[in-house]
Coordinates of C-alpha atoms in Angstrom, one line a residue:
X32 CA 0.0 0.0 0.0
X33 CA 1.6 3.4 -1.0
X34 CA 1.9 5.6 2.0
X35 CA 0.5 8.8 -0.3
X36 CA -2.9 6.9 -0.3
X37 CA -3.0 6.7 3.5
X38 CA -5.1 8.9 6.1
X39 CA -5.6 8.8 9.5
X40 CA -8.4 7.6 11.6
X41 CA -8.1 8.8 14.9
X42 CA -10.0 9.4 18.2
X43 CA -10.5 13.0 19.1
X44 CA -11.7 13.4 22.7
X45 CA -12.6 16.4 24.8
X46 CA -11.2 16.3 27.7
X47 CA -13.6 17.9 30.7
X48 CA -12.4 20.6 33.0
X49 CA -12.2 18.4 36.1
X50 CA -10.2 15.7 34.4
X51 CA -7.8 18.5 33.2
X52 CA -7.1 19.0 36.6
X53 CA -6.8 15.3 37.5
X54 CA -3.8 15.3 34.4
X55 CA -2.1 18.2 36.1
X56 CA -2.4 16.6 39.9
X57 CA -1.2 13.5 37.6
X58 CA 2.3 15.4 36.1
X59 CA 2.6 17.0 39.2
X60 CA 3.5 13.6 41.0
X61 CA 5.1 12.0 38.2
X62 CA 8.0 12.2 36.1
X63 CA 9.9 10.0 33.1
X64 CA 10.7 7.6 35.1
X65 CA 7.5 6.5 35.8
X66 CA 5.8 3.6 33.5
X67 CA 3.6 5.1 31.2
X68 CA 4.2 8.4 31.6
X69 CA 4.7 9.4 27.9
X70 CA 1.9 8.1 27.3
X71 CA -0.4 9.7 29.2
X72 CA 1.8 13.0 28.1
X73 CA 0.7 11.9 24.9
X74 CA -3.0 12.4 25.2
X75 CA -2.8 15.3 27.9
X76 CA -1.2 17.2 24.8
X77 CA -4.0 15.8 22.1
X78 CA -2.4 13.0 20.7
X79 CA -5.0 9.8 20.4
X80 CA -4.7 6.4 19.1
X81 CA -4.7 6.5 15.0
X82 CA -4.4 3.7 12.2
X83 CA -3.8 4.8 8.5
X84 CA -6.6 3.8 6.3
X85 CA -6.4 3.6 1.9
X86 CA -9.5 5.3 1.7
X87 CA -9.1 4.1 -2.0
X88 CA -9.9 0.3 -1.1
X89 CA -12.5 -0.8 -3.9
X90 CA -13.3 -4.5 -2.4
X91 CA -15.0 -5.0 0.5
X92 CA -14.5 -8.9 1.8
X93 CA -16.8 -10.5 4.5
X94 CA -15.9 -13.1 6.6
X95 CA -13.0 -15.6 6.5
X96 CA -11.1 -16.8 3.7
X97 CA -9.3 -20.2 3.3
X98 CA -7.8 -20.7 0.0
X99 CA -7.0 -17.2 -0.8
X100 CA -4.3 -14.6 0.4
X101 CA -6.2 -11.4 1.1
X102 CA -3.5 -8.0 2.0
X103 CA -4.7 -4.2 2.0
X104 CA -7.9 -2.6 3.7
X105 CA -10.3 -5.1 3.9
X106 CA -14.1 -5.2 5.5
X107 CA -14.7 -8.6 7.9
X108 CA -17.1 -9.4 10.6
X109 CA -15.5 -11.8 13.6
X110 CA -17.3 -14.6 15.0
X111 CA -19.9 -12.5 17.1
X112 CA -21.0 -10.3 14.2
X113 CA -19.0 -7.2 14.7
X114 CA -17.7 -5.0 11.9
X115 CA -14.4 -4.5 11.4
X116 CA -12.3 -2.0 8.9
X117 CA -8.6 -3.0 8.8
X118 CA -5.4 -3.4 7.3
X119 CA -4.5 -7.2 6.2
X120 CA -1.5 -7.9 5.2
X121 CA -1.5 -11.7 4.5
X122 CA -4.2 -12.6 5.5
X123 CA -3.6 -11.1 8.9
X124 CA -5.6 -8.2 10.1
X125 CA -2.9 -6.2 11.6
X126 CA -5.0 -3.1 12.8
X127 CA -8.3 -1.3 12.6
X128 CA -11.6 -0.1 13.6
X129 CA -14.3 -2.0 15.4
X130 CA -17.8 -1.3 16.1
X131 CA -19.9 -3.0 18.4
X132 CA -23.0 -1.8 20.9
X133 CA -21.0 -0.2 23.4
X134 CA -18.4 1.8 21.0
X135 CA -15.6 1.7 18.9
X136 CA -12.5 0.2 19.3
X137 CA -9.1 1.2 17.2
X138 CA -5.7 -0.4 17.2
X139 CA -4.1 -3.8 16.7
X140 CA -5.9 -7.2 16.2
X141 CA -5.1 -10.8 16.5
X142 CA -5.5 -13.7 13.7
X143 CA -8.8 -14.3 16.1
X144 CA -9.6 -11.1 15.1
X145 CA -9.5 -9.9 19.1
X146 CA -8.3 -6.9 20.2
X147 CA -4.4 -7.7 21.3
X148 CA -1.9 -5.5 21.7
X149 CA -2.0 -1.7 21.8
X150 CA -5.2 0.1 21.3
X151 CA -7.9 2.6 22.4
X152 CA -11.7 2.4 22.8
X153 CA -14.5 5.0 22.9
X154 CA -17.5 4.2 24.5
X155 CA -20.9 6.2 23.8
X156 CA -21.1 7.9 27.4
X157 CA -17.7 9.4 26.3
X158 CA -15.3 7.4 28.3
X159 CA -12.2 6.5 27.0
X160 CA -9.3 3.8 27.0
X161 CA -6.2 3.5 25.7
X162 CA -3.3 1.2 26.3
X163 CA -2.3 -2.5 25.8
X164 CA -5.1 -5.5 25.4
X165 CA -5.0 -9.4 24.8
X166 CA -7.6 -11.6 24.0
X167 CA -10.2 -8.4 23.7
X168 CA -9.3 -7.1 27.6
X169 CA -7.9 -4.4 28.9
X170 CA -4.2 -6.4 29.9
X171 CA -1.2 -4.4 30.9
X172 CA -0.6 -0.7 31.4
X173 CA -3.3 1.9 30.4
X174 CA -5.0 5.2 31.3
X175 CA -8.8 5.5 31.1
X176 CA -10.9 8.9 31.6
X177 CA -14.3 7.9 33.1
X178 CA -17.2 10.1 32.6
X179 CA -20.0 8.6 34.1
X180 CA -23.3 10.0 34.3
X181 CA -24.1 10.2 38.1
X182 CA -20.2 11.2 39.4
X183 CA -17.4 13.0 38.5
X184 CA -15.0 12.3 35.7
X185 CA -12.1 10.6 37.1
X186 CA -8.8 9.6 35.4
X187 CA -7.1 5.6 36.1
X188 CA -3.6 5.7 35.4
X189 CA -2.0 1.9 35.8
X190 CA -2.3 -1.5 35.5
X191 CA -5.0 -3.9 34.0
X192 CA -5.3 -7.8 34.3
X193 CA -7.3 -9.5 32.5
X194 CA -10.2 -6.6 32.2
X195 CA -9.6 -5.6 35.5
X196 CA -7.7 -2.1 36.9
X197 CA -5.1 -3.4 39.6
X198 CA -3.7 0.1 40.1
X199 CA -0.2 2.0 39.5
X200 CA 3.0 0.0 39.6
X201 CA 5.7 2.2 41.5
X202 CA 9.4 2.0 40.9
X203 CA 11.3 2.1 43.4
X204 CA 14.8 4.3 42.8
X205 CA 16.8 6.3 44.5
X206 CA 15.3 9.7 43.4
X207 CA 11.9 8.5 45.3
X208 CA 11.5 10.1 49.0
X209 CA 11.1 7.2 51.8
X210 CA 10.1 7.3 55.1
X211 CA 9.6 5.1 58.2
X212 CA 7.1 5.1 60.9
X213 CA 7.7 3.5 64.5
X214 CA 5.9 3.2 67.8
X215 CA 6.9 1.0 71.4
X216 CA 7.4 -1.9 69.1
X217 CA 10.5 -0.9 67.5
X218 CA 12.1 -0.9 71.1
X219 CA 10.5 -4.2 72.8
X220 CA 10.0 -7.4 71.4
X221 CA 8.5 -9.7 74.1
X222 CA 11.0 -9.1 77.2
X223 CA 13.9 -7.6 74.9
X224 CA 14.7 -4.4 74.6
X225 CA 16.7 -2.7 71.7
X226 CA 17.9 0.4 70.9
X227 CA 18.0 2.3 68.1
X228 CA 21.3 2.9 65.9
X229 CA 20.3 6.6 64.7
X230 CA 23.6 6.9 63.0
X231 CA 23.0 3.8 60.9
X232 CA 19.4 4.3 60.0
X233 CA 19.1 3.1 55.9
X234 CA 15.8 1.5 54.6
X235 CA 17.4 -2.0 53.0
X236 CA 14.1 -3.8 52.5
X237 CA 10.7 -3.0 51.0
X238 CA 9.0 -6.5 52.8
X239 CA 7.7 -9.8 51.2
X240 CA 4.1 -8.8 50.2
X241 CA 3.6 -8.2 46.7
X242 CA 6.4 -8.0 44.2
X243 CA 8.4 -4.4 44.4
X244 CA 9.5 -3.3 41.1
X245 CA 13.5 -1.8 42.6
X246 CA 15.5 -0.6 40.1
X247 CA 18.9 -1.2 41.6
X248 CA 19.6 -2.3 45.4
X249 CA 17.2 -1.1 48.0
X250 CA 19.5 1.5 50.0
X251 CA 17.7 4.5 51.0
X252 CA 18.1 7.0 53.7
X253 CA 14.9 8.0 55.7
X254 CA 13.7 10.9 54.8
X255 CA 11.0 11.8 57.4
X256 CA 9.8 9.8 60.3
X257 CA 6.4 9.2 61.8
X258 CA 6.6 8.3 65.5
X259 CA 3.3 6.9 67.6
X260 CA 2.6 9.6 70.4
X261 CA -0.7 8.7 71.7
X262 CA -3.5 6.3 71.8
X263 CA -7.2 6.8 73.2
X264 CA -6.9 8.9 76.4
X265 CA -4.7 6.5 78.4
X266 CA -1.8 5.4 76.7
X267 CA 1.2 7.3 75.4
X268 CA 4.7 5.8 74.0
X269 CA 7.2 5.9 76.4
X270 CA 9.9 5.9 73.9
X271 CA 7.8 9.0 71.7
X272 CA 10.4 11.8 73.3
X273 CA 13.5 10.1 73.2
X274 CA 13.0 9.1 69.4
X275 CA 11.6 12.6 68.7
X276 CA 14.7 14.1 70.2
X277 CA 17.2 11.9 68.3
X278 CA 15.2 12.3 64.6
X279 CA 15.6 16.1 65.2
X280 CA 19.0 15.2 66.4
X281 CA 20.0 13.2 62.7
X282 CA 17.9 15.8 60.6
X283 CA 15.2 13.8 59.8
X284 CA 11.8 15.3 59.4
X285 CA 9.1 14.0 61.6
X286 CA 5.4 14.2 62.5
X287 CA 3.6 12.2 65.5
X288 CA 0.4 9.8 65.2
X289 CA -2.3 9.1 67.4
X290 CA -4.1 5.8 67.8
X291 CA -7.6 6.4 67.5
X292 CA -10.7 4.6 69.6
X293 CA -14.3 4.6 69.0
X294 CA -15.5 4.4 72.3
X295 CA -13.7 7.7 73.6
X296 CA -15.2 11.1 72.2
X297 CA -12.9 13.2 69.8
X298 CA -12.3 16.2 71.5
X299 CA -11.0 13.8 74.9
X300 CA -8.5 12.5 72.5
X301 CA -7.2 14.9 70.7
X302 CA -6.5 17.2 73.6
X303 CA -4.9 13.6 75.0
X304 CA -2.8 14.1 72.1
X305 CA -1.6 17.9 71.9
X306 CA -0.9 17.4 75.6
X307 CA 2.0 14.8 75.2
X308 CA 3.3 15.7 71.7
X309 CA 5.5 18.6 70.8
X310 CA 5.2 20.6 67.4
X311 CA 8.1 22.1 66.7
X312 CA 8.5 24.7 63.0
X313 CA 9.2 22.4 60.1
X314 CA 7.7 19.1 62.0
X315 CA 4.9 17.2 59.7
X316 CA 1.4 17.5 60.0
X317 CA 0.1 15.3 63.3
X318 CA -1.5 12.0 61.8
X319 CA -5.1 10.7 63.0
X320 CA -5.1 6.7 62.9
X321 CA -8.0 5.5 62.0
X322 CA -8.2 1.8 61.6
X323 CA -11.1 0.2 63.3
X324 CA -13.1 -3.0 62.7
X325 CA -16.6 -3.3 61.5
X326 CA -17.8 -4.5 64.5
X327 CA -16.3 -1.6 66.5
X328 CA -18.2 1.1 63.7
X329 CA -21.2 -1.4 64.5
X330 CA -21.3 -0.9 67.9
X331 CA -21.1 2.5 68.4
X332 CA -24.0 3.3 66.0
X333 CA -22.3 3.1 62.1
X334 CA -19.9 5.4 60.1
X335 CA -21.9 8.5 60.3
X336 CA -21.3 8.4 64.3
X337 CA -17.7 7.4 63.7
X338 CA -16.7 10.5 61.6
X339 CA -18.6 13.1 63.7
X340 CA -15.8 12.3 66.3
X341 CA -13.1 12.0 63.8
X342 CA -13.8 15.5 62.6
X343 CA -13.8 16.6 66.2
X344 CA -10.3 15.4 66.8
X345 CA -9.2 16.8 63.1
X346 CA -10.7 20.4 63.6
X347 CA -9.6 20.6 67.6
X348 CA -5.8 19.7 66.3
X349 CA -5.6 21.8 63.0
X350 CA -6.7 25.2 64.9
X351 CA -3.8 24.5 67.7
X352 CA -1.4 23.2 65.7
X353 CA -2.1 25.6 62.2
X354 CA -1.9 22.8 59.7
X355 CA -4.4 20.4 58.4
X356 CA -4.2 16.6 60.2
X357 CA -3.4 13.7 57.9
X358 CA -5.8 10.7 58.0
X359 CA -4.0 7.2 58.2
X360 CA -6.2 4.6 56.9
X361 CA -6.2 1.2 55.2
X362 CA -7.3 0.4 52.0
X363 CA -10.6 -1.2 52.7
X364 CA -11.6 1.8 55.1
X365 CA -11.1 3.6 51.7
X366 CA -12.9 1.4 49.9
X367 CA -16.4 1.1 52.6
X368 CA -16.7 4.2 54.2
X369 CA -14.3 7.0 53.3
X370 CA -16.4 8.0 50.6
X371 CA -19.4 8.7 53.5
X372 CA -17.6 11.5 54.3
X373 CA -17.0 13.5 51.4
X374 CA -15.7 16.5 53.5
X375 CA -13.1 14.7 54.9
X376 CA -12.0 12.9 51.6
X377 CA -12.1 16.2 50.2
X378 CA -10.6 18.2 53.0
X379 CA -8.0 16.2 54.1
X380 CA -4.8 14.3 52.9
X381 CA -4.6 10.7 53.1
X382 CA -1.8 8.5 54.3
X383 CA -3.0 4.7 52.9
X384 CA -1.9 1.1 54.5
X385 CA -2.2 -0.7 51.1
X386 CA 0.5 -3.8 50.7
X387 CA 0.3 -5.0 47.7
X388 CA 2.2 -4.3 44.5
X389 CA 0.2 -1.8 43.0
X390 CA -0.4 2.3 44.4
X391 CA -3.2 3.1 45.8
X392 CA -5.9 4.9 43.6
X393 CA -6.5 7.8 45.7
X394 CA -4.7 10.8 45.6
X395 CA -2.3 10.3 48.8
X396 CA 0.3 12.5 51.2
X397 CA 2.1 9.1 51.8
X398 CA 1.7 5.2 51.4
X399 CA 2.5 2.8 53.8
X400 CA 3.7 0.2 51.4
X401 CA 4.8 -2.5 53.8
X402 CA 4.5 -3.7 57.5
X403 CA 8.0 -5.9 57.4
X404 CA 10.7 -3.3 56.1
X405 CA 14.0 -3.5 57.4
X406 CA 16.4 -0.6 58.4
X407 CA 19.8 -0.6 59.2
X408 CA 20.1 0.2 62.8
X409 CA 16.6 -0.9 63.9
X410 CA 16.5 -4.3 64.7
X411 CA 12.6 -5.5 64.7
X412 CA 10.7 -5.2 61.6
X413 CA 9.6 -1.6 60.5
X414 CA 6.6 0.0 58.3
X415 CA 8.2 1.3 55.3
X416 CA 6.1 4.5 53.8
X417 CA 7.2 6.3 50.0
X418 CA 6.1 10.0 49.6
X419 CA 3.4 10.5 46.9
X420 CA 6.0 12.6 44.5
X421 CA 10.0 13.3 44.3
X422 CA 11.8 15.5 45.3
X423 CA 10.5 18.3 44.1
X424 CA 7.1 17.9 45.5
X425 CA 8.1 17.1 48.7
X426 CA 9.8 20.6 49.2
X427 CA 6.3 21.9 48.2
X428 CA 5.0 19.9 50.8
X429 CA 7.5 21.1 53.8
X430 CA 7.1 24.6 52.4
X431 CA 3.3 24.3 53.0
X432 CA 1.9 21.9 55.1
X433 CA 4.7 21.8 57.9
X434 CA 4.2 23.1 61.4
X435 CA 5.2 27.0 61.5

């Protein structure tokens, strides 16, 4: 086929004003290195899927063909009835368009005629897909803009399997900003006691759940520090001013946590809290742990009763201290209730427990992205946490959300 007979058929889509902003927030917390990135560069600055159609192609062929070699831009329907316009070369449709009920699909084909390999599809509400498929499902990396008709439009950067969106893959390098956090644990194991080896401190070990894409040796320094102060109304770490002292001590950045309870009333606790913790200029925000079981929400009368004191103990804390809390939560609590309290989600950022290989979907301060790290210097196992940017966007963040 003689390229001068070629033309383009591409997707053009509009992108709406909130999903504008979700690409921004999106470039803003990623850079080259990142899988996929040019890609999603790609159609951030207009650039869709396309194939090259001869719009000169005088035979249109239906069906299969057996005893005859068919090449050039060819009309077929696969085995459920859908129309296809393609390129054959062959007898092999290499790549084209494909209608069916839901929308059109454009990109590479198998000999099945399935979608495989990389591609794009536009469905009729508007939402769109591009990236790699096999067998006719979405299968490896890919971005999607959602525009559904009762929400907002949302943008899924990451990983398919399958048909189904696992979430971001993270690489782990040098350039990425790690953290630890630590509580009574770190110091006692049963009857033992251990101290920690400030001047050591590396991170050496990202833990055994999920695979963890490191490019390289895992050797980084910690960065910033989370250290458990408090915990209901009764119980404060006994090891919280000592560690405090000796992170300030070695230059790392750090924040305190408290533990929180259902059965105690928000403003109890958080004035628990500001009374054994010390904010210092250029600490982290102080961290609300929120972590308990269905049963405990149960019992004290469901989620709505839960977050009235959780926003108690976040407003009481942000007017003494002068920066907004962080919420710590796991990924199911993300996943049942969080979006009950749409202020909060909204207001606040969040610092996810999530332990598998792929990022959490949410846009996050930190994630916690193991439970057994190790660090030179500490001797128990440690929680090993990776800032939600580099290092860029983590001098943003001390610049604006640190205690003055």
């Amino acid at each position: 086929m003689h390229h001068k007979k070629m033309k383009k058929l591409l997707f053009y889509i509009i992108i709406p004003l909130m999903l504008q902003e979700e690409l921004t927030y999106y470039f803003d917390r990623h850079n080259v290195q990142d899988e996929g990135y040019e890609m999603v560069a790609a159609f951030a600055d207009g650039k869709r899927q396309e194939i090259h159609i001869d719009p000169h192609f005088s035979a249109f062929s239906v069906g299969t063909w057996k005893n005859r070699e068919h090449s050039g831009t060819r009309l077929a329907l696969d085995s459920l009835g859908r129309t296809i316009l393609g390129h054959w070369q062959a007898d092999t449709l290499e790549t084209g368009i494909r209608i069916d009920s839901l929308g059109t699909y454009l990109g590479d084909f198998s000999s099945a005629l399935k979608a495989e390999g990389h591609g794009a599809y536009l469905s009729l509400d508007g939402s769109y897909f591009e990236g790699h498929f096999s067998n006719d499902l979405r299968h490896g990396f890919g971005l999607e803009m959602l525009t559904p008709t009762d929400g907002e439009p949302h943008l899924r950067v990451g990983q398919w399997l399958k048909g189904r969106f696992w979430g971001e893959r993270m690489t782990y390098t040098s350039e990425r900003i790690y953290g630890i956090d630590i509580a009574r644990y770190q110091h006692e194991q049963g009857r033992r006691r251990y101290p920690i080896d400030w001047g050591k401190m590396r991170i050496t070990f990202l833990g055994k759940r999920g695979h963890k894409n490191v490019k390289g040796t895992a050797d980084y320094p910690v960065s910033f520090i989370f250290i458990k102060s408090t915990e209901s109304t009764t119980i404060h770490n006994r090891y919280y001013a000592q560690d405090y002292q000796q992170a300030r001590k070695h230059g790392i950045r750090i924040g305190a946590y408290h533990f929180f309870r259902l059965r105690t009333s928000g403003a109890a606790q958080a004035q628990f809290f500001l009374k054994h913790t010390t904010f210092k200029p250029g600490d982290l925000p102080p961290v609300l742990d929120v972590e308990p079981s269905d049963a405990q929400i149960r019992q004290i009368g469901g989620p709505e009763k839960m977050f009235q004191q959780v926003r108690t103990w976040l407003r009481i804390v942000q007017q003494h201290t002068g920066v907004r809390p962080i919420l710590y939560v796991n990924q199911r609590f993300v996943n049942v209730y969080l979006s009950q309290a749409p202020d909060i989600k909204r207001d606040y950022r969040v610092w996810i427990a999530r332990y598998g290989e792929y990022k959490p979907d949410v846009r996050l301060a930190f994630w916690q992205l193991c439970p057994d790290g190790r660090v030179a210097g500490i001797h128990p196992a440690v929680d090993i946490n990776v800032f939600n940017g580099y290092q860029t966007q983590f001098e943003e963040f001390l610049d604006s959300e640190t205690i003055k």
